[in-house]
mmCIF file of C-alpha atoms in Angstrom:
data_model
loop_
_atom_site.group_PDB
_atom_site.id
_atom_site.type_symbol
_atom_site.label_atom_id
_atom_site.label_comp_id
_atom_site.label_asym_id
_atom_site.label_seq_id
_atom_site.Cartn_x
_atom_site.Cartn_y
_atom_site.Cartn_z
ATOM 1 C CA GLU A 1385 15.847 10.568 1.460
ATOM 2 C CA ASP A 1386 14.450 7.349 0.006
ATOM 3 C CA GLN A 1387 12.598 7.778 -3.284
ATOM 4 C CA VAL A 1388 10.602 5.575 -5.627
ATOM 5 C CA THR A 1389 9.677 6.641 -9.165
ATOM 6 C CA GLN A 1390 7.397 4.556 -11.336
ATOM 7 C CA SER A 1391 7.072 4.887 -15.090
ATOM 8 C CA PRO A 1392 5.097 5.265 -17.168
ATOM 9 C CA GLU A 1393 2.262 6.852 -15.195
ATOM 10 C CA ALA A 1394 -0.248 5.199 -17.491
ATOM 11 C CA LEU A 1395 0.039 2.458 -20.095
ATOM 12 C CA ARG A 1396 -2.516 1.256 -22.589
ATOM 13 C CA LEU A 1397 -1.953 -2.146 -24.208
ATOM 14 C CA GLN A 1398 -3.809 -4.328 -26.630
ATOM 15 C CA GLU A 1399 -4.643 -7.777 -25.356
ATOM 16 C CA GLY A 1400 -1.603 -10.000 -25.957
ATOM 17 C CA GLU A 1401 0.817 -7.058 -26.292
ATOM 18 C CA SER A 1402 3.631 -7.678 -23.791
ATOM 19 C CA SER A 1403 5.320 -4.785 -21.988
ATOM 20 C CA SER A 1404 7.233 -3.768 -18.864
ATOM 21 C CA LEU A 1405 6.612 -1.366 -16.000
ATOM 22 C CA ASN A 1406 9.554 0.348 -14.345
ATOM 23 C CA CYS A 1407 10.269 1.156 -10.695
ATOM 24 C CA SER A 1408 13.419 3.196 -10.064
ATOM 25 C CA TYR A 1409 14.545 3.647 -6.483
ATOM 26 C CA THR A 1410 17.135 5.332 -4.320
ATOM 27 C CA VAL A 1411 17.309 3.875 -0.834
ATOM 28 C CA SER A 1412 19.834 3.651 1.969
ATOM 29 C CA GLY A 1413 20.349 -0.087 2.096
ATOM 30 C CA LEU A 1414 17.594 -1.987 0.306
ATOM 31 C CA ARG A 1415 15.991 -4.631 2.474
ATOM 32 C CA GLY A 1416 13.082 -5.423 0.200
ATOM 33 C CA LEU A 1417 11.187 -4.252 -2.878
ATOM 34 C CA PHE A 1418 7.479 -4.981 -3.103
ATOM 35 C CA TRP A 1419 5.004 -5.043 -5.979
ATOM 36 C CA TYR A 1420 1.283 -4.682 -5.461
ATOM 37 C CA ARG A 1421 -1.729 -4.608 -7.748
ATOM 38 C CA GLN A 1422 -4.632 -2.312 -6.890
ATOM 39 C CA ASP A 1423 -8.096 -2.298 -8.442
ATOM 40 C CA PRO A 1424 -10.182 0.896 -8.189
ATOM 41 C CA GLY A 1425 -11.627 1.453 -4.720
ATOM 42 C CA LYS A 1426 -9.919 -1.625 -3.251
ATOM 43 C CA GLY A 1427 -6.870 -2.279 -1.120
ATOM 44 C CA PRO A 1428 -3.560 -3.190 -2.785
ATOM 45 C CA GLU A 1429 -3.059 -6.899 -3.411
ATOM 46 C CA PHE A 1430 0.411 -8.279 -2.751
ATOM 47 C CA LEU A 1431 2.235 -9.696 -5.773
ATOM 48 C CA PHE A 1432 5.965 -10.085 -5.114
ATOM 49 C CA THR A 1433 8.800 -9.342 -2.715
ATOM 50 C CA LEU A 1434 12.368 -9.111 -4.064
ATOM 51 C CA TYR A 1435 15.349 -8.892 -1.723
ATOM 52 C CA SER A 1436 18.539 -8.742 -3.769
ATOM 53 C CA ALA A 1437 19.793 -7.722 -7.198
ATOM 54 C CA GLY A 1438 19.420 -10.494 -9.749
ATOM 55 C CA GLU A 1439 16.391 -11.989 -8.070
ATOM 56 C CA GLU A 1440 13.366 -12.829 -10.231
ATOM 57 C CA LYS A 1441 9.853 -14.005 -9.338
ATOM 58 C CA GLU A 1442 6.979 -15.115 -11.536
ATOM 59 C CA LYS A 1443 3.260 -15.508 -11.166
ATOM 60 C CA GLU A 1444 1.057 -16.343 -14.133
ATOM 61 C CA ARG A 1445 1.649 -13.607 -16.735
ATOM 62 C CA LEU A 1446 3.747 -11.444 -14.405
ATOM 63 C CA LYS A 1447 7.492 -11.541 -13.805
ATOM 64 C CA ALA A 1448 9.361 -9.188 -11.480
ATOM 65 C CA THR A 1449 13.087 -8.554 -11.693
ATOM 66 C CA LEU A 1450 15.466 -6.495 -9.561
ATOM 67 C CA THR A 1451 18.741 -4.649 -10.174
ATOM 68 C CA LYS A 1452 20.666 -2.338 -7.848
ATOM 69 C CA LYS A 1453 18.765 0.717 -9.110
ATOM 70 C CA GLU A 1454 15.445 -0.480 -10.480
ATOM 71 C CA SER A 1455 12.862 -3.187 -10.740
ATOM 72 C CA PHE A 1456 10.771 -4.228 -13.713
ATOM 73 C CA LEU A 1457 7.383 -5.848 -13.787
ATOM 74 C CA HIS A 1458 7.089 -7.695 -17.090
ATOM 75 C CA ILE A 1459 3.609 -8.535 -18.310
ATOM 76 C CA THR A 1460 3.454 -11.251 -20.948
ATOM 77 C CA ALA A 1461 0.429 -11.524 -23.238
ATOM 78 C CA PRO A 1462 -1.793 -9.422 -20.950
ATOM 79 C CA LYS A 1463 -5.537 -9.885 -20.704
ATOM 80 C CA PRO A 1464 -8.195 -7.264 -19.893
ATOM 81 C CA GLU A 1465 -8.385 -8.590 -16.323
ATOM 82 C CA ASP A 1466 -4.779 -7.448 -15.805
ATOM 83 C CA SER A 1467 -6.007 -3.852 -15.966
ATOM 84 C CA ALA A 1468 -5.196 -2.212 -12.624
ATOM 85 C CA THR A 1469 -2.753 0.158 -10.969
ATOM 86 C CA TYR A 1470 0.564 -1.457 -10.119
ATOM 87 C CA LEU A 1471 2.407 -0.088 -7.096
ATOM 88 C CA CYS A 1472 6.038 -0.482 -6.142
ATOM 89 C CA ALA A 1473 7.438 0.077 -2.620
ATOM 90 C CA VAL A 1474 10.842 -0.210 -0.959
ATOM 91 C CA ALA A 1475 12.033 -0.956 2.562
ATOM 92 C CA ASN A 1476 15.385 0.436 3.706
ATOM 93 C CA SER A 1477 17.915 -0.757 6.244
ATOM 94 C CA GLY A 1478 16.330 1.153 9.118
ATOM 95 C CA ASN A 1479 13.075 0.387 10.871
ATOM 96 C CA THR A 1480 11.248 3.001 8.811
ATOM 97 C CA PRO A 1481 8.005 2.839 6.841
ATOM 98 C CA LEU A 1482 7.752 1.560 3.298
ATOM 99 C CA VAL A 1483 8.156 4.196 0.610
ATOM 100 C CA PHE A 1484 5.642 3.824 -2.213
ATOM 101 C CA GLY A 1485 5.744 5.041 -5.784
ATOM 102 C CA LYS A 1486 2.691 6.710 -7.297
ATOM 103 C CA GLY A 1487 1.920 3.682 -9.435
ATOM 104 C CA THR A 1488 1.424 2.788 -13.090
ATOM 105 C CA ARG A 1489 -2.163 2.633 -14.305
ATOM 106 C CA LEU A 1490 -2.399 -0.228 -16.803
ATOM 107 C CA SER A 1491 -5.295 -0.624 -19.223
ATOM 108 C CA VAL A 1492 -5.505 -3.728 -21.403
ATOM 109 C CA ILE A 1493 -7.938 -3.444 -24.284
ATOM 110 C CA ALA A 1494 -9.592 -6.508 -25.840
ATOM 111 C CA LYS B 1106 -6.479 -17.871 6.702
ATOM 112 C CA ALA B 1107 -8.573 -14.733 6.996
ATOM 113 C CA GLY B 1108 -7.153 -11.546 5.538
ATOM 114 C CA VAL B 1109 -7.027 -8.054 6.958
ATOM 115 C CA THR B 1110 -10.474 -6.685 7.717
ATOM 116 C CA GLN B 1111 -11.501 -3.070 8.056
ATOM 117 C CA THR B 1112 -14.721 -1.570 9.344
ATOM 118 C CA PRO B 1113 -16.715 0.288 8.335
ATOM 119 C CA ARG B 1114 -16.207 0.057 4.584
ATOM 120 C CA TYR B 1115 -17.903 3.354 3.838
ATOM 121 C CA LEU B 1116 -18.465 6.413 5.982
ATOM 122 C CA ILE B 1117 -19.991 9.835 5.376
ATOM 123 C CA LYS B 1118 -19.327 12.587 7.904
ATOM 124 C CA THR B 1119 -19.614 16.359 8.033
ATOM 125 C CA ARG B 1120 -16.894 18.876 8.740
ATOM 126 C CA GLY B 1121 -15.991 19.183 12.411
ATOM 127 C CA GLN B 1122 -17.099 15.686 13.348
ATOM 128 C CA GLN B 1123 -14.754 12.956 14.417
ATOM 129 C CA VAL B 1124 -14.440 9.385 13.144
ATOM 130 C CA THR B 1125 -12.958 6.082 14.316
ATOM 131 C CA LEU B 1126 -11.849 3.388 11.891
ATOM 132 C CA SER B 1127 -11.043 -0.178 12.871
ATOM 133 C CA CYS B 1128 -8.590 -2.750 11.527
ATOM 134 C CA SER B 1129 -8.180 -6.423 12.384
ATOM 135 C CA PRO B 1130 -4.863 -7.838 11.165
ATOM 136 C CA ILE B 1131 -4.093 -11.304 9.878
ATOM 137 C CA SER B 1132 -3.811 -13.771 12.745
ATOM 138 C CA GLY B 1133 -0.257 -13.827 14.066
ATOM 139 C CA HIS B 1134 0.641 -10.414 12.651
ATOM 140 C CA ARG B 1135 1.776 -7.940 15.272
ATOM 141 C CA SER B 1136 2.445 -4.877 13.116
ATOM 142 C CA VAL B 1137 -0.314 -2.666 11.760
ATOM 143 C CA SER B 1138 0.284 0.316 9.477
ATOM 144 C CA TRP B 1139 -2.229 2.917 8.349
ATOM 145 C CA TYR B 1140 -2.188 4.818 5.059
ATOM 146 C CA GLN B 1141 -4.256 7.554 3.466
ATOM 147 C CA GLN B 1142 -4.790 7.310 -0.272
ATOM 148 C CA THR B 1143 -6.042 10.134 -2.454
ATOM 149 C CA PRO B 1144 -5.945 10.443 -6.260
ATOM 150 C CA GLY B 1145 -3.435 13.269 -6.198
ATOM 151 C CA GLN B 1146 -1.075 12.159 -3.425
ATOM 152 C CA GLY B 1147 -1.029 8.394 -3.735
ATOM 153 C CA LEU B 1148 -0.367 6.313 -0.617
ATOM 154 C CA GLN B 1149 0.659 8.459 2.340
ATOM 155 C CA PHE B 1150 1.920 6.772 5.509
ATOM 156 C CA LEU B 1151 0.071 7.718 8.682
ATOM 157 C CA PHE B 1152 1.526 5.537 11.449
ATOM 158 C CA GLU B 1153 2.650 2.051 12.406
ATOM 159 C CA TYR B 1154 1.930 0.146 15.584
ATOM 160 C CA PHE B 1155 3.782 -2.888 16.867
ATOM 161 C CA SER B 1156 2.899 -4.656 20.118
ATOM 162 C CA GLU B 1157 0.686 -1.748 21.203
ATOM 163 C CA THR B 1158 3.462 0.839 20.676
ATOM 164 C CA GLN B 1159 3.606 3.449 17.946
ATOM 165 C CA ARG B 1160 6.818 2.711 16.100
ATOM 166 C CA ASN B 1161 6.639 5.216 13.235
ATOM 167 C CA LYS B 1162 4.593 8.287 12.454
ATOM 168 C CA GLY B 1163 4.047 10.118 9.175
ATOM 169 C CA ASN B 1164 3.679 13.836 8.532
ATOM 170 C CA PHE B 1165 0.055 14.282 9.472
ATOM 171 C CA PRO B 1166 -1.438 16.755 11.952
ATOM 172 C CA GLY B 1167 -2.252 15.756 15.502
ATOM 173 C CA ARG B 1168 -5.925 15.363 14.531
ATOM 174 C CA PHE B 1169 -4.908 11.928 13.287
ATOM 175 C CA SER B 1170 -4.217 9.428 16.038
ATOM 176 C CA GLY B 1171 -4.246 5.712 16.514
ATOM 177 C CA ARG B 1172 -3.799 2.883 18.936
ATOM 178 C CA GLN B 1173 -3.311 -0.841 19.020
ATOM 179 C CA PHE B 1174 -4.808 -3.318 21.423
ATOM 180 C CA SER B 1175 -3.261 -6.400 22.999
ATOM 181 C CA ASN B 1176 -4.885 -8.638 20.358
ATOM 182 C CA SER B 1177 -3.139 -6.529 17.648
ATOM 183 C CA ARG B 1178 -6.383 -4.971 16.444
ATOM 184 C CA SER B 1179 -5.930 -1.293 15.715
ATOM 185 C CA GLU B 1180 -8.038 1.810 15.505
ATOM 186 C CA MET B 1181 -7.364 5.203 14.023
ATOM 187 C CA ASN B 1182 -9.214 8.355 14.933
ATOM 188 C CA VAL B 1183 -9.575 11.616 13.060
ATOM 189 C CA SER B 1184 -10.940 14.539 15.008
ATOM 190 C CA THR B 1185 -12.352 17.810 13.677
ATOM 191 C CA LEU B 1186 -12.786 16.478 10.171
ATOM 192 C CA GLU B 1187 -11.921 18.675 7.199
ATOM 193 C CA LEU B 1188 -13.038 18.350 3.585
ATOM 194 C CA GLY B 1189 -9.479 17.347 2.641
ATOM 195 C CA ASP B 1190 -9.690 14.292 4.869
ATOM 196 C CA SER B 1191 -11.909 12.598 2.297
ATOM 197 C CA ALA B 1192 -9.882 9.603 1.170
ATOM 198 C CA LEU B 1193 -9.502 5.841 1.168
ATOM 199 C CA TYR B 1194 -7.934 4.790 4.476
ATOM 200 C CA LEU B 1195 -5.977 1.585 4.248
ATOM 201 C CA CYS B 1196 -4.684 -0.668 6.950
ATOM 202 C CA ALA B 1197 -1.888 -3.182 6.367
ATOM 203 C CA SER B 1198 -0.527 -5.894 8.636
ATOM 204 C CA SER B 1199 2.756 -7.791 8.742
ATOM 205 C CA ARG B 1200 4.387 -10.238 11.123
ATOM 206 C CA SER B 1201 6.864 -7.817 12.637
ATOM 207 C CA GLY B 1202 6.971 -4.698 10.462
ATOM 208 C CA THR B 1203 9.427 -3.575 7.807
ATOM 209 C CA PRO B 1204 10.865 -5.363 5.867
ATOM 210 C CA ASP B 1205 8.247 -8.070 6.245
ATOM 211 C CA THR B 1206 5.630 -8.105 3.514
ATOM 212 C CA GLN B 1207 2.574 -5.995 4.315
ATOM 213 C CA TYR B 1208 -0.890 -7.263 3.457
ATOM 214 C CA PHE B 1209 -3.603 -4.680 2.948
ATOM 215 C CA GLY B 1210 -7.236 -4.625 3.931
ATOM 216 C CA PRO B 1211 -10.049 -3.480 1.612
ATOM 217 C CA GLY B 1212 -9.984 0.061 3.005
ATOM 218 C CA THR B 1213 -12.515 2.466 4.469
ATOM 219 C CA ARG B 1214 -13.845 5.108 2.093
ATOM 220 C CA LEU B 1215 -14.375 8.296 4.116
ATOM 221 C CA THR B 1216 -16.313 11.164 2.597
ATOM 222 C CA VAL B 1217 -16.421 14.472 4.465
ATOM 223 C CA LEU B 1218 -19.202 16.876 3.448
#
């Protein structure tokens, strides 16, 4: 059974304090790993799709990386507006639904 | 390009009633997936429709149903509402389903009293 585990569950950072969020997965044939950002009461906002180990993608202060067992979302010099829940999801080799992790709730304090 | 839209945004119902939620996907997207999100359970997959056919179904009771129209718009229906059905219901669209990237709508907040 495909599984996605995100850690930590919650993370509190000072503004400017860089850190990383982890997404560990077990999947039968990875076809894609997705990162989303979700603000309270809103729908998840797409950030990145990674397809193969070694791939990296960047957007502003965020950088996503992928290995054969996990993905990291690195946040460099975060600002309070980066506070949100970050969700990770995987797609396997079959035509089955995405499997989501429970998310990491990030708080950035000014 | 317009994003995924969902109506209504907020809904209050009482136990035993039924409800219909609507989702309009991004233009050109043929796959629509529905999710239920609660604080304790996270995102739970309900079902996926592609070209008017249900392609996948999650582990939800038969009270939850859906359909997709020829213009790719989708509706989901919950009959005989229970208190536990209170949640944020999210719709996501993609060009042709997994593993294409899914784009989410703003959600419908359903409260069952």
